[in-house]
Amino acid sequence: MNRRHFLQLLATLGVAGCWGSYKAYATTSSAKARVLIIGGGAAGLSMAARLNSVLETPDITLIDPSNEQFYQPGFTMIAGGIYSPDEVKKPQSACIPSGVKWVKEKVVSIDPVTSKVKASDGNTYVYDFLVLTPGLQMNFDQVEGISRSTLGVGNAHCMYDYQGAQNTWKALQEFSQKGGAGVFTNTFTKLKCGGAPKKITMLTDDYCRRNKTRDKISVTYYNASKDLFDTPYYAGRLEEIFKERDLNICPQHRLTGVDTASKKV
Ligand SMILES: Cc1cc2nc3c(=O)[nH]c(=O)nc-3n(C[C@H](O)[C@H](O)[C@H](O)COP(=O)(O)OP(=O)(O)OC[C@H]3O[C@@H](n4cnc5c(N)ncnc54)[C@H](O)[C@@H]3O)c2cc1C
């Protein structure tokens, strides 16, 4: 299989663009190639599954050290008390499509000249085609005063990971009981979900209203950019909803530091 053929195949699968259709998914290919996928999150797994079903003689290896698979949009629901933590977690072994070889290691280097990948076990893997789906890295310590391991100290929470989502849910309930000023914010960098910070703001409001504690809390949403959402169609209505619910919006504010001792940002 040459590069052109591989890209055509991706297009047929709908992964190299958005023009795939269910009819196109039914296409099969007799092409032969060693496909190596780095990262077995939603992106890597769906790539593996689709190539596995389309190639007549698939030779697919997926490299990922993680034992667990998380449905990450569910983190917001955990933080809002709608999902229980168990609902979003599965063993990775249950998610790997059958026939796909899983190497439970971390990739430490890639040599595109020789088409080789080195893993943390010291082994080298040769590929004809390499798919990179390692996800996003979260650098909490780029914000002064916090780090991933100290999240939760001084009531500074983030629900962008599994544990953080559970801690946020506890904090939300306490916030509703005790009352106070709630500061919600997002990041100006690339982030895993642009909607999630707004969702947890509204879920907090909703929880307090249902528990008749809304008058005990104030909510301010500090937004990194000018508009609440990139898509104007949603931004307008979202702003209306925030106003209707008395959720203050401060646009164009970037979080640079948190003083967890005095609870100031
Ligand atoms: C709170 C939250 C809410 C969200 N809400 C929504 C939503 O409502 N709608 C929506 O569409 N999306 C939402 N998302 C985004 C969506 O969940 C992610 O975009 C998606 O899960 C990312 O999948 P991924 O496979 O690209 O990356 P990841 O899930 O990060 O997977 C990457 C994988 O690569 C592996 N990896 C990394 N480095 C290496 C290496 N060197 N060697 C081998 N393996 C490696 C990791 O172990 C990991 O398993 C949300 C995300 C979060 C966190």
PDB file of C-alpha atoms and ligand atoms in Angstrom:
ATOM      1  CA  MET A   1       0.000   0.000   0.000  1.00  0.00           C
ATOM      2  CA  ASN A   2       1.500   3.351  -0.945  1.00  0.00           C
ATOM      3  CA  ARG A   3       0.899   6.678   0.810  1.00  0.00           C
ATOM      4  CA  ARG A   4      -1.711   7.812  -1.718  1.00  0.00           C
ATOM      5  CA  HIS A   5      -3.611   4.550  -1.292  1.00  0.00           C
ATOM      6  CA  PHE A   6      -3.462   4.856   2.514  1.00  0.00           C
ATOM      7  CA  LEU A   7      -4.802   8.417   2.447  1.00  0.00           C
ATOM      8  CA  GLN A   8      -7.546   7.334   0.043  1.00  0.00           C
ATOM      9  CA  LEU A   9      -8.433   4.588   2.489  1.00  0.00           C
ATOM     10  CA  LEU A  10      -8.591   7.085   5.376  1.00  0.00           C
ATOM     11  CA  ALA A  11     -10.821   9.316   3.276  1.00  0.00           C
ATOM     12  CA  THR A  12     -13.089   6.352   2.588  1.00  0.00           C
ATOM     13  CA  LEU A  13     -13.223   5.717   6.326  1.00  0.00           C
ATOM     14  CA  GLY A  14     -14.118   9.317   6.970  1.00  0.00           C
ATOM     15  CA  VAL A  15     -11.094   9.872   9.229  1.00  0.00           C
ATOM     16  CA  ALA A  16      -9.010  12.068   6.923  1.00  0.00           C
ATOM     17  CA  GLY A  17     -11.934  14.431   6.563  1.00  0.00           C
ATOM     18  CA  CYS A  18     -15.612  14.565   7.323  1.00  0.00           C
ATOM     19  CA  TRP A  19     -16.898  13.231   4.059  1.00  0.00           C
ATOM     20  CA  GLY A  20     -17.223   9.578   5.085  1.00  0.00           C
ATOM     21  CA  SER A  21     -20.643   7.987   4.853  1.00  0.00           C
ATOM     22  CA  TYR A  22     -22.053   4.722   6.138  1.00  0.00           C
ATOM     23  CA  LYS A  23     -22.055   3.491   2.567  1.00  0.00           C
ATOM     24  CA  ALA A  24     -18.352   4.277   2.310  1.00  0.00           C
ATOM     25  CA  TYR A  25     -17.612   2.376   5.550  1.00  0.00           C
ATOM     26  CA  ALA A  26     -18.714  -0.840   3.842  1.00  0.00           C
ATOM     27  CA  THR A  27     -15.763  -0.628   1.383  1.00  0.00           C
ATOM     28  CA  THR A  28     -13.028  -3.173   1.948  1.00  0.00           C
ATOM     29  CA  SER A  29      -9.427  -3.168   0.816  1.00  0.00           C
ATOM     30  CA  SER A  30      -6.993  -5.962   0.049  1.00  0.00           C
ATOM     31  CA  ALA A  31      -4.045  -3.615   0.689  1.00  0.00           C
ATOM     32  CA  LYS A  32      -1.315  -4.964   2.957  1.00  0.00           C
ATOM     33  CA  ALA A  33       0.656  -2.792   5.355  1.00  0.00           C
ATOM     34  CA  ARG A  34       1.929  -2.718   8.917  1.00  0.00           C
ATOM     35  CA  VAL A  35      -0.083  -0.001  10.631  1.00  0.00           C
ATOM     36  CA  LEU A  36       1.178   1.283  13.964  1.00  0.00           C
ATOM     37  CA  ILE A  37      -1.066   3.453  16.119  1.00  0.00           C
ATOM     38  CA  ILE A  38       0.408   5.409  19.027  1.00  0.00           C
ATOM     39  CA  GLY A  39      -2.250   6.159  21.646  1.00  0.00           C
ATOM     40  CA  GLY A  40      -5.360   4.126  22.404  1.00  0.00           C
ATOM     41  CA  GLY A  41      -7.853   6.783  23.474  1.00  0.00           C
ATOM     42  CA  ALA A  42     -11.081   7.445  21.572  1.00  0.00           C
ATOM     43  CA  ALA A  43      -9.125   8.535  18.480  1.00  0.00           C
ATOM     44  CA  GLY A  44      -6.664   5.630  18.359  1.00  0.00           C
ATOM     45  CA  LEU A  45      -9.302   3.016  19.147  1.00  0.00           C
ATOM     46  CA  SER A  46     -11.744   4.233  16.511  1.00  0.00           C
ATOM     47  CA  MET A  47      -8.949   4.357  13.955  1.00  0.00           C
ATOM     48  CA  ALA A  48      -7.935   0.801  14.872  1.00  0.00           C
ATOM     49  CA  ALA A  49     -11.543  -0.422  14.725  1.00  0.00           C
ATOM     50  CA  ARG A  50     -12.260   1.107  11.341  1.00  0.00           C
ATOM     51  CA  LEU A  51      -9.047  -0.021   9.682  1.00  0.00           C
ATOM     52  CA  ASN A  52      -9.571  -3.448  11.221  1.00  0.00           C
ATOM     53  CA  SER A  53     -12.989  -3.782   9.646  1.00  0.00           C
ATOM     54  CA  VAL A  54     -12.008  -2.404   6.249  1.00  0.00           C
ATOM     55  CA  LEU A  55      -8.680  -4.147   5.609  1.00  0.00           C
ATOM     56  CA  GLU A  56      -9.106  -7.752   4.480  1.00  0.00           C
ATOM     57  CA  THR A  57      -5.817  -8.806   6.099  1.00  0.00           C
ATOM     58  CA  PRO A  58      -5.220  -6.176   8.784  1.00  0.00           C
ATOM     59  CA  ASP A  59      -1.841  -5.935  10.508  1.00  0.00           C
ATOM     60  CA  ILE A  60      -2.481  -3.315  13.168  1.00  0.00           C
ATOM     61  CA  THR A  61      -0.488  -2.686  16.327  1.00  0.00           C
ATOM     62  CA  LEU A  62      -1.646  -0.216  18.948  1.00  0.00           C
ATOM     63  CA  ILE A  63       0.823   1.064  21.547  1.00  0.00           C
ATOM     64  CA  ASP A  64      -0.521   2.535  24.786  1.00  0.00           C
ATOM     65  CA  PRO A  65       0.618   1.945  28.386  1.00  0.00           C
ATOM     66  CA  SER A  66      -2.773   2.703  29.943  1.00  0.00           C
ATOM     67  CA  ASN A  67      -4.773  -0.120  31.556  1.00  0.00           C
ATOM     68  CA  GLU A  68      -7.978   1.874  31.636  1.00  0.00           C
ATOM     69  CA  GLN A  69     -10.208   3.616  29.160  1.00  0.00           C
ATOM     70  CA  PHE A  70     -12.278   6.630  30.211  1.00  0.00           C
ATOM     71  CA  TYR A  71     -15.277   8.188  28.521  1.00  0.00           C
ATOM     72  CA  GLN A  72     -13.999  11.700  29.168  1.00  0.00           C
ATOM     73  CA  PRO A  73     -17.154  13.713  28.381  1.00  0.00           C
ATOM     74  CA  GLY A  74     -18.573  11.830  31.387  1.00  0.00           C
ATOM     75  CA  PHE A  75     -16.105  13.637  33.689  1.00  0.00           C
ATOM     76  CA  THR A  76     -18.307  16.734  33.531  1.00  0.00           C
ATOM     77  CA  MET A  77     -21.289  14.584  34.457  1.00  0.00           C
ATOM     78  CA  ILE A  78     -19.403  13.084  37.428  1.00  0.00           C
ATOM     79  CA  ALA A  79     -18.455  16.589  38.569  1.00  0.00           C
ATOM     80  CA  GLY A  80     -22.113  17.624  38.298  1.00  0.00           C
ATOM     81  CA  GLY A  81     -23.372  14.581  40.216  1.00  0.00           C
ATOM     82  CA  ILE A  82     -25.179  13.045  37.248  1.00  0.00           C
ATOM     83  CA  TYR A  83     -22.917  10.043  36.559  1.00  0.00           C
ATOM     84  CA  SER A  84     -21.221   7.799  39.076  1.00  0.00           C
ATOM     85  CA  PRO A  85     -17.466   7.296  38.520  1.00  0.00           C
ATOM     86  CA  ASP A  86     -17.962   3.647  37.493  1.00  0.00           C
ATOM     87  CA  GLU A  87     -20.083   4.662  34.524  1.00  0.00           C
ATOM     88  CA  VAL A  88     -17.193   6.179  32.569  1.00  0.00           C
ATOM     89  CA  LYS A  89     -14.436   3.611  33.129  1.00  0.00           C
ATOM     90  CA  LYS A  90     -13.630   0.361  31.324  1.00  0.00           C
ATOM     91  CA  PRO A  91     -10.599  -1.903  31.193  1.00  0.00           C
ATOM     92  CA  GLN A  92      -8.559  -1.057  28.118  1.00  0.00           C
ATOM     93  CA  SER A  93      -8.445  -4.765  27.243  1.00  0.00           C
ATOM     94  CA  ALA A  94     -12.231  -4.692  26.691  1.00  0.00           C
ATOM     95  CA  CYS A  95     -11.912  -1.824  24.207  1.00  0.00           C
ATOM     96  CA  ILE A  96      -9.154  -3.080  21.892  1.00  0.00           C
ATOM     97  CA  PRO A  97     -10.761  -4.477  18.710  1.00  0.00           C
ATOM     98  CA  SER A  98     -10.130  -8.198  18.341  1.00  0.00           C
ATOM     99  CA  GLY A  99      -7.230  -8.927  16.027  1.00  0.00           C
ATOM    100  CA  VAL A 100      -5.468  -5.653  16.876  1.00  0.00           C
ATOM    101  CA  LYS A 101      -2.171  -6.283  18.681  1.00  0.00           C
ATOM    102  CA  TRP A 102      -1.832  -4.244  21.865  1.00  0.00           C
ATOM    103  CA  VAL A 103       1.627  -3.316  23.121  1.00  0.00           C
ATOM    104  CA  LYS A 104       1.216  -2.037  26.680  1.00  0.00           C
ATOM    105  CA  GLU A 105       4.178   0.332  26.600  1.00  0.00           C
ATOM    106  CA  LYS A 106       4.940   4.003  26.188  1.00  0.00           C
ATOM    107  CA  VAL A 107       6.567   5.190  22.965  1.00  0.00           C
ATOM    108  CA  VAL A 108       9.819   6.986  23.735  1.00  0.00           C
ATOM    109  CA  SER A 109      11.046   7.864  20.248  1.00  0.00           C
ATOM    110  CA  ILE A 110      10.040   7.830  16.595  1.00  0.00           C
ATOM    111  CA  ASP A 111      12.429   7.634  13.663  1.00  0.00           C
ATOM    112  CA  PRO A 112      10.443   8.528  10.528  1.00  0.00           C
ATOM    113  CA  VAL A 113      13.513   8.023   8.307  1.00  0.00           C
ATOM    114  CA  THR A 114      13.783   4.317   9.102  1.00  0.00           C
ATOM    115  CA  SER A 115      10.050   3.965   9.975  1.00  0.00           C
ATOM    116  CA  LYS A 116      10.805   2.688  13.451  1.00  0.00           C
ATOM    117  CA  VAL A 117       9.306   3.380  16.838  1.00  0.00           C
ATOM    118  CA  LYS A 118      11.008   2.646  20.131  1.00  0.00           C
ATOM    119  CA  ALA A 119       8.973   1.722  23.190  1.00  0.00           C
ATOM    120  CA  SER A 120       9.773   1.948  26.905  1.00  0.00           C
ATOM    121  CA  ASP A 121      10.467  -1.806  27.056  1.00  0.00           C
ATOM    122  CA  GLY A 122      13.428  -1.218  24.736  1.00  0.00           C
ATOM    123  CA  ASN A 123      11.762  -2.971  21.790  1.00  0.00           C
ATOM    124  CA  THR A 124      11.631  -1.452  18.326  1.00  0.00           C
ATOM    125  CA  TYR A 125       8.537  -1.605  16.123  1.00  0.00           C
ATOM    126  CA  VAL A 126       8.687  -1.176  12.357  1.00  0.00           C
ATOM    127  CA  TYR A 127       5.754   0.338  10.484  1.00  0.00           C
ATOM    128  CA  ASP A 128       4.637   1.098   6.964  1.00  0.00           C
ATOM    129  CA  PHE A 129       2.108   3.640   8.232  1.00  0.00           C
ATOM    130  CA  LEU A 130       2.136   5.448  11.530  1.00  0.00           C
ATOM    131  CA  VAL A 131      -0.928   6.988  13.161  1.00  0.00           C
ATOM    132  CA  LEU A 132      -0.301   9.483  15.970  1.00  0.00           C
ATOM    133  CA  THR A 133      -3.166   9.788  18.445  1.00  0.00           C
ATOM    134  CA  PRO A 134      -1.462  10.504  21.799  1.00  0.00           C
ATOM    135  CA  GLY A 135      -4.068  13.060  22.906  1.00  0.00           C
ATOM    136  CA  LEU A 136      -3.415  16.304  24.733  1.00  0.00           C
ATOM    137  CA  GLN A 137      -1.055  16.829  27.629  1.00  0.00           C
ATOM    138  CA  MET A 138      -2.417  18.865  30.543  1.00  0.00           C
ATOM    139  CA  ASN A 139       0.137  21.204  32.095  1.00  0.00           C
ATOM    140  CA  PHE A 140      -1.576  22.391  35.261  1.00  0.00           C
ATOM    141  CA  ASP A 141       1.660  23.805  36.655  1.00  0.00           C
ATOM    142  CA  GLN A 142       1.703  26.433  33.913  1.00  0.00           C
ATOM    143  CA  VAL A 143      -0.745  28.218  36.225  1.00  0.00           C
ATOM    144  CA  GLU A 144       1.175  29.664  39.158  1.00  0.00           C
ATOM    145  CA  GLY A 145       0.182  28.148  42.492  1.00  0.00           C
ATOM    146  CA  ILE A 146      -1.331  24.877  41.272  1.00  0.00           C
ATOM    147  CA  SER A 147      -0.130  21.528  39.988  1.00  0.00           C
ATOM    148  CA  ARG A 148      -1.892  18.311  39.115  1.00  0.00           C
ATOM    149  CA  SER A 149      -0.964  16.719  42.448  1.00  0.00           C
ATOM    150  CA  THR A 150      -2.123  19.686  44.541  1.00  0.00           C
ATOM    151  CA  LEU A 151      -5.459  20.203  42.791  1.00  0.00           C
ATOM    152  CA  GLY A 152      -8.178  20.441  45.419  1.00  0.00           C
ATOM    153  CA  VAL A 153      -6.034  22.403  47.888  1.00  0.00           C
ATOM    154  CA  GLY A 154      -7.759  25.688  48.732  1.00  0.00           C
ATOM    155  CA  ASN A 155     -10.849  24.524  46.855  1.00  0.00           C
ATOM    156  CA  ALA A 156      -9.141  24.931  43.459  1.00  0.00           C
ATOM    157  CA  HIS A 157     -10.575  22.104  41.385  1.00  0.00           C
ATOM    158  CA  CYS A 158     -10.400  20.869  37.827  1.00  0.00           C
ATOM    159  CA  MET A 159     -12.718  18.228  36.417  1.00  0.00           C
ATOM    160  CA  TYR A 160     -10.575  17.465  33.374  1.00  0.00           C
ATOM    161  CA  ASP A 161      -9.450  14.156  34.814  1.00  0.00           C
ATOM    162  CA  TYR A 162     -11.132  11.245  36.576  1.00  0.00           C
ATOM    163  CA  GLN A 163     -10.081  12.020  40.144  1.00  0.00           C
ATOM    164  CA  GLY A 164     -10.492  15.762  39.669  1.00  0.00           C
ATOM    165  CA  ALA A 165     -14.083  15.229  38.513  1.00  0.00           C
ATOM    166  CA  GLN A 166     -14.907  13.266  41.671  1.00  0.00           C
ATOM    167  CA  ASN A 167     -13.300  15.913  43.885  1.00  0.00           C
ATOM    168  CA  THR A 168     -15.216  18.636  42.063  1.00  0.00           C
ATOM    169  CA  TRP A 169     -18.515  16.882  42.794  1.00  0.00           C
ATOM    170  CA  LYS A 170     -17.700  16.803  46.530  1.00  0.00           C
ATOM    171  CA  ALA A 171     -16.700  20.475  46.428  1.00  0.00           C
ATOM    172  CA  LEU A 172     -19.878  21.416  44.539  1.00  0.00           C
ATOM    173  CA  GLN A 173     -22.078  19.883  47.229  1.00  0.00           C
ATOM    174  CA  GLU A 174     -20.118  21.621  49.977  1.00  0.00           C
ATOM    175  CA  PHE A 175     -20.304  24.916  48.070  1.00  0.00           C
ATOM    176  CA  SER A 176     -24.073  24.569  47.850  1.00  0.00           C
ATOM    177  CA  GLN A 177     -24.354  23.934  51.599  1.00  0.00           C
ATOM    178  CA  LYS A 178     -21.925  26.568  52.851  1.00  0.00           C
ATOM    179  CA  GLY A 179     -22.409  29.171  50.116  1.00  0.00           C
ATOM    180  CA  GLY A 180     -19.796  31.643  48.885  1.00  0.00           C
ATOM    181  CA  ALA A 181     -18.274  33.043  45.722  1.00  0.00           C
ATOM    182  CA  GLY A 182     -17.682  30.588  42.899  1.00  0.00           C
ATOM    183  CA  VAL A 183     -15.077  31.453  40.276  1.00  0.00           C
ATOM    184  CA  PHE A 184     -15.278  29.368  37.116  1.00  0.00           C
ATOM    185  CA  THR A 185     -12.813  29.659  34.271  1.00  0.00           C
ATOM    186  CA  ASN A 186     -11.366  28.023  31.174  1.00  0.00           C
ATOM    187  CA  THR A 187      -7.978  28.096  29.501  1.00  0.00           C
ATOM    188  CA  PHE A 188      -6.830  30.078  26.479  1.00  0.00           C
ATOM    189  CA  THR A 189      -4.669  27.213  25.231  1.00  0.00           C
ATOM    190  CA  LYS A 190      -5.911  24.175  23.326  1.00  0.00           C
ATOM    191  CA  LEU A 191      -8.139  22.252  25.653  1.00  0.00           C
ATOM    192  CA  LYS A 192      -9.900  18.919  25.713  1.00  0.00           C
ATOM    193  CA  CYS A 193     -13.401  20.359  25.666  1.00  0.00           C
ATOM    194  CA  GLY A 194     -14.484  23.957  25.252  1.00  0.00           C
ATOM    195  CA  GLY A 195     -18.013  23.235  26.414  1.00  0.00           C
ATOM    196  CA  ALA A 196     -17.123  21.506  29.684  1.00  0.00           C
ATOM    197  CA  PRO A 197     -16.261  24.622  31.757  1.00  0.00           C
ATOM    198  CA  LYS A 198     -19.609  26.173  30.813  1.00  0.00           C
ATOM    199  CA  LYS A 199     -21.420  22.899  31.506  1.00  0.00           C
ATOM    200  CA  ILE A 200     -20.076  22.606  35.057  1.00  0.00           C
ATOM    201  CA  THR A 201     -20.956  26.256  35.707  1.00  0.00           C
ATOM    202  CA  MET A 202     -24.552  25.594  34.689  1.00  0.00           C
ATOM    203  CA  LEU A 203     -24.704  22.243  36.498  1.00  0.00           C
ATOM    204  CA  THR A 204     -23.585  23.993  39.697  1.00  0.00           C
ATOM    205  CA  ASP A 205     -26.302  26.594  39.266  1.00  0.00           C
ATOM    206  CA  ASP A 206     -28.870  23.884  38.582  1.00  0.00           C
ATOM    207  CA  TYR A 207     -27.836  21.807  41.604  1.00  0.00           C
ATOM    208  CA  CYS A 208     -28.096  24.821  43.918  1.00  0.00           C
ATOM    209  CA  ARG A 209     -31.473  25.810  42.516  1.00  0.00           C
ATOM    210  CA  ARG A 210     -32.824  22.297  43.021  1.00  0.00           C
ATOM    211  CA  ASN A 211     -31.487  22.306  46.579  1.00  0.00           C
ATOM    212  CA  LYS A 212     -32.871  25.794  47.227  1.00  0.00           C
ATOM    213  CA  THR A 213     -29.420  27.188  48.034  1.00  0.00           C
ATOM    214  CA  ARG A 214     -28.962  29.376  44.967  1.00  0.00           C
ATOM    215  CA  ASP A 215     -29.273  32.575  47.015  1.00  0.00           C
ATOM    216  CA  LYS A 216     -26.248  31.496  49.095  1.00  0.00           C
ATOM    217  CA  ILE A 217     -23.845  31.467  46.156  1.00  0.00           C
ATOM    218  CA  SER A 218     -22.570  33.855  43.510  1.00  0.00           C
ATOM    219  CA  VAL A 219     -21.174  32.560  40.237  1.00  0.00           C
ATOM    220  CA  THR A 220     -18.750  34.366  37.944  1.00  0.00           C
ATOM    221  CA  TYR A 221     -17.405  32.840  34.772  1.00  0.00           C
ATOM    222  CA  TYR A 222     -14.053  34.262  33.641  1.00  0.00           C
ATOM    223  CA  ASN A 223     -13.774  33.529  29.948  1.00  0.00           C
ATOM    224  CA  ALA A 224     -10.394  33.529  28.198  1.00  0.00           C
ATOM    225  CA  SER A 225     -11.764  34.871  24.919  1.00  0.00           C
ATOM    226  CA  LYS A 226     -14.336  37.473  23.954  1.00  0.00           C
ATOM    227  CA  ASP A 227     -17.217  35.109  23.230  1.00  0.00           C
ATOM    228  CA  LEU A 228     -18.508  32.269  25.364  1.00  0.00           C
ATOM    229  CA  PHE A 229     -18.318  29.868  22.433  1.00  0.00           C
ATOM    230  CA  ASP A 230     -16.382  29.845  19.143  1.00  0.00           C
ATOM    231  CA  THR A 231     -19.518  29.158  17.096  1.00  0.00           C
ATOM    232  CA  PRO A 232     -21.662  32.332  17.008  1.00  0.00           C
ATOM    233  CA  TYR A 233     -24.840  30.241  16.680  1.00  0.00           C
ATOM    234  CA  TYR A 234     -24.283  28.816  20.182  1.00  0.00           C
ATOM    235  CA  ALA A 235     -22.508  31.796  21.741  1.00  0.00           C
ATOM    236  CA  GLY A 236     -25.532  34.105  21.559  1.00  0.00           C
ATOM    237  CA  ARG A 237     -27.983  31.692  23.146  1.00  0.00           C
ATOM    238  CA  LEU A 238     -25.442  30.602  25.749  1.00  0.00           C
ATOM    239  CA  GLU A 239     -24.960  34.190  26.862  1.00  0.00           C
ATOM    240  CA  GLU A 240     -28.736  34.587  27.160  1.00  0.00           C
ATOM    241  CA  ILE A 241     -28.925  31.464  29.331  1.00  0.00           C
ATOM    242  CA  PHE A 242     -26.113  32.748  31.563  1.00  0.00           C
ATOM    243  CA  LYS A 243     -27.985  36.045  32.012  1.00  0.00           C
ATOM    244  CA  GLU A 244     -31.296  34.284  32.692  1.00  0.00           C
ATOM    245  CA  ARG A 245     -29.595  32.269  35.442  1.00  0.00           C
ATOM    246  CA  ASP A 246     -27.696  35.166  36.976  1.00  0.00           C
ATOM    247  CA  LEU A 247     -24.307  33.732  36.027  1.00  0.00           C
ATOM    248  CA  ASN A 248     -21.910  36.674  35.629  1.00  0.00           C
ATOM    249  CA  ILE A 249     -19.595  36.632  32.623  1.00  0.00           C
ATOM    250  CA  CYS A 250     -16.196  38.357  32.562  1.00  0.00           C
ATOM    251  CA  PRO A 251     -14.839  38.020  29.013  1.00  0.00           C
ATOM    252  CA  GLN A 252     -11.170  38.184  28.008  1.00  0.00           C
ATOM    253  CA  HIS A 253      -9.716  37.085  31.340  1.00  0.00           C
ATOM    254  CA  ARG A 254      -6.869  34.611  31.456  1.00  0.00           C
ATOM    255  CA  LEU A 255      -6.087  32.692  34.615  1.00  0.00           C
ATOM    256  CA  THR A 256      -2.413  33.156  35.459  1.00  0.00           C
ATOM    257  CA  GLY A 257      -2.213  32.197  39.112  1.00  0.00           C
ATOM    258  CA  VAL A 258      -4.095  30.845  42.109  1.00  0.00           C
ATOM    259  CA  ASP A 259      -3.327  31.680  45.731  1.00  0.00           C
ATOM    260  CA  THR A 260      -4.843  28.642  47.376  1.00  0.00           C
ATOM    261  CA  ALA A 261      -4.103  29.927  50.922  1.00  0.00           C
ATOM    262  CA  SER A 262      -6.112  33.131  50.588  1.00  0.00           C
ATOM    263  CA  LYS A 263      -8.445  31.637  47.943  1.00  0.00           C
ATOM    264  CA  LYS A 264      -7.723  34.313  45.365  1.00  0.00           C
ATOM    265  CA  VAL A 265      -7.150  33.983  41.637  1.00  0.00           C
TER     266      VAL A 265
HETATM  267  C1  LIG B   1     -14.119  17.017  30.995  1.00  0.00           C
HETATM  268  C2  LIG B   1     -14.170  16.689  29.515  1.00  0.00           C
HETATM  269  C3  LIG B   1     -15.360  16.847  28.821  1.00  0.00           C
HETATM  270  C4  LIG B   1     -15.426  16.571  27.466  1.00  0.00           C
HETATM  271  N1  LIG B   1     -16.624  16.721  26.832  1.00  0.00           N
HETATM  272  C5  LIG B   1     -16.714  16.444  25.502  1.00  0.00           C
HETATM  273  C6  LIG B   1     -17.960  16.540  24.813  1.00  0.00           C
HETATM  274  O1  LIG B   1     -18.985  16.881  25.412  1.00  0.00           O
HETATM  275  N2  LIG B   1     -17.977  16.253  23.484  1.00  0.00           N
HETATM  276  C7  LIG B   1     -16.845  15.870  22.800  1.00  0.00           C
HETATM  277  O2  LIG B   1     -16.893  15.612  21.596  1.00  0.00           O
HETATM  278  N3  LIG B   1     -15.667  15.772  23.441  1.00  0.00           N
HETATM  279  C8  LIG B   1     -15.572  16.035  24.753  1.00  0.00           C
HETATM  280  N4  LIG B   1     -14.368  15.914  25.392  1.00  0.00           N
HETATM  281  C9  LIG B   1     -13.171  15.638  24.575  1.00  0.00           C
HETATM  282  C10 LIG B   1     -12.956  14.170  24.287  1.00  0.00           C
HETATM  283  O3  LIG B   1     -13.230  13.386  25.418  1.00  0.00           O
HETATM  284  C11 LIG B   1     -11.490  14.036  23.874  1.00  0.00           C
HETATM  285  O4  LIG B   1     -11.250  14.878  22.772  1.00  0.00           O
HETATM  286  C12 LIG B   1     -11.146  12.635  23.477  1.00  0.00           C
HETATM  287  O5  LIG B   1     -11.481  11.714  24.489  1.00  0.00           O
HETATM  288  C13 LIG B   1      -9.661  12.601  23.185  1.00  0.00           C
HETATM  289  O6  LIG B   1      -9.327  11.330  22.718  1.00  0.00           O
HETATM  290  P1  LIG B   1      -7.879  11.051  22.174  1.00  0.00           P
HETATM  291  O7  LIG B   1      -7.854   9.626  21.786  1.00  0.00           O
HETATM  292  O8  LIG B   1      -7.505  12.068  21.156  1.00  0.00           O
HETATM  293  O9  LIG B   1      -6.904  11.353  23.405  1.00  0.00           O
HETATM  294  P2  LIG B   1      -6.772  10.660  24.823  1.00  0.00           P
HETATM  295  O10 LIG B   1      -8.062  10.184  25.346  1.00  0.00           O
HETATM  296  O11 LIG B   1      -5.985  11.605  25.657  1.00  0.00           O
HETATM  297  O12 LIG B   1      -5.902   9.364  24.546  1.00  0.00           O
HETATM  298  C14 LIG B   1      -4.555   9.451  24.245  1.00  0.00           C
HETATM  299  C15 LIG B   1      -3.923   8.122  24.575  1.00  0.00           C
HETATM  300  O13 LIG B   1      -2.567   8.166  24.126  1.00  0.00           O
HETATM  301  C16 LIG B   1      -1.764   7.523  25.071  1.00  0.00           C
HETATM  302  N5  LIG B   1      -0.405   8.053  24.958  1.00  0.00           N
HETATM  303  C17 LIG B   1       0.040   9.312  25.202  1.00  0.00           C
HETATM  304  N6  LIG B   1       1.365   9.394  25.011  1.00  0.00           N
HETATM  305  C18 LIG B   1       1.761   8.150  24.624  1.00  0.00           C
HETATM  306  C19 LIG B   1       3.024   7.595  24.294  1.00  0.00           C
HETATM  307  N7  LIG B   1       4.160   8.318  24.325  1.00  0.00           N
HETATM  308  N8  LIG B   1       3.077   6.289  23.954  1.00  0.00           N
HETATM  309  C20 LIG B   1       1.948   5.537  23.904  1.00  0.00           C
HETATM  310  N9  LIG B   1       0.732   6.007  24.220  1.00  0.00           N
HETATM  311  C21 LIG B   1       0.643   7.299  24.577  1.00  0.00           C
HETATM  312  C22 LIG B   1      -2.407   7.835  26.420  1.00  0.00           C
HETATM  313  O14 LIG B   1      -2.074   6.841  27.380  1.00  0.00           O
HETATM  314  C23 LIG B   1      -3.886   7.824  26.074  1.00  0.00           C
HETATM  315  O15 LIG B   1      -4.503   6.581  26.327  1.00  0.00           O
HETATM  316  C24 LIG B   1     -14.267  16.130  26.766  1.00  0.00           C
HETATM  317  C25 LIG B   1     -13.070  15.950  27.471  1.00  0.00           C
HETATM  318  C26 LIG B   1     -13.006  16.208  28.825  1.00  0.00           C
HETATM  319  C27 LIG B   1     -11.714  15.984  29.573  1.00  0.00           C
END
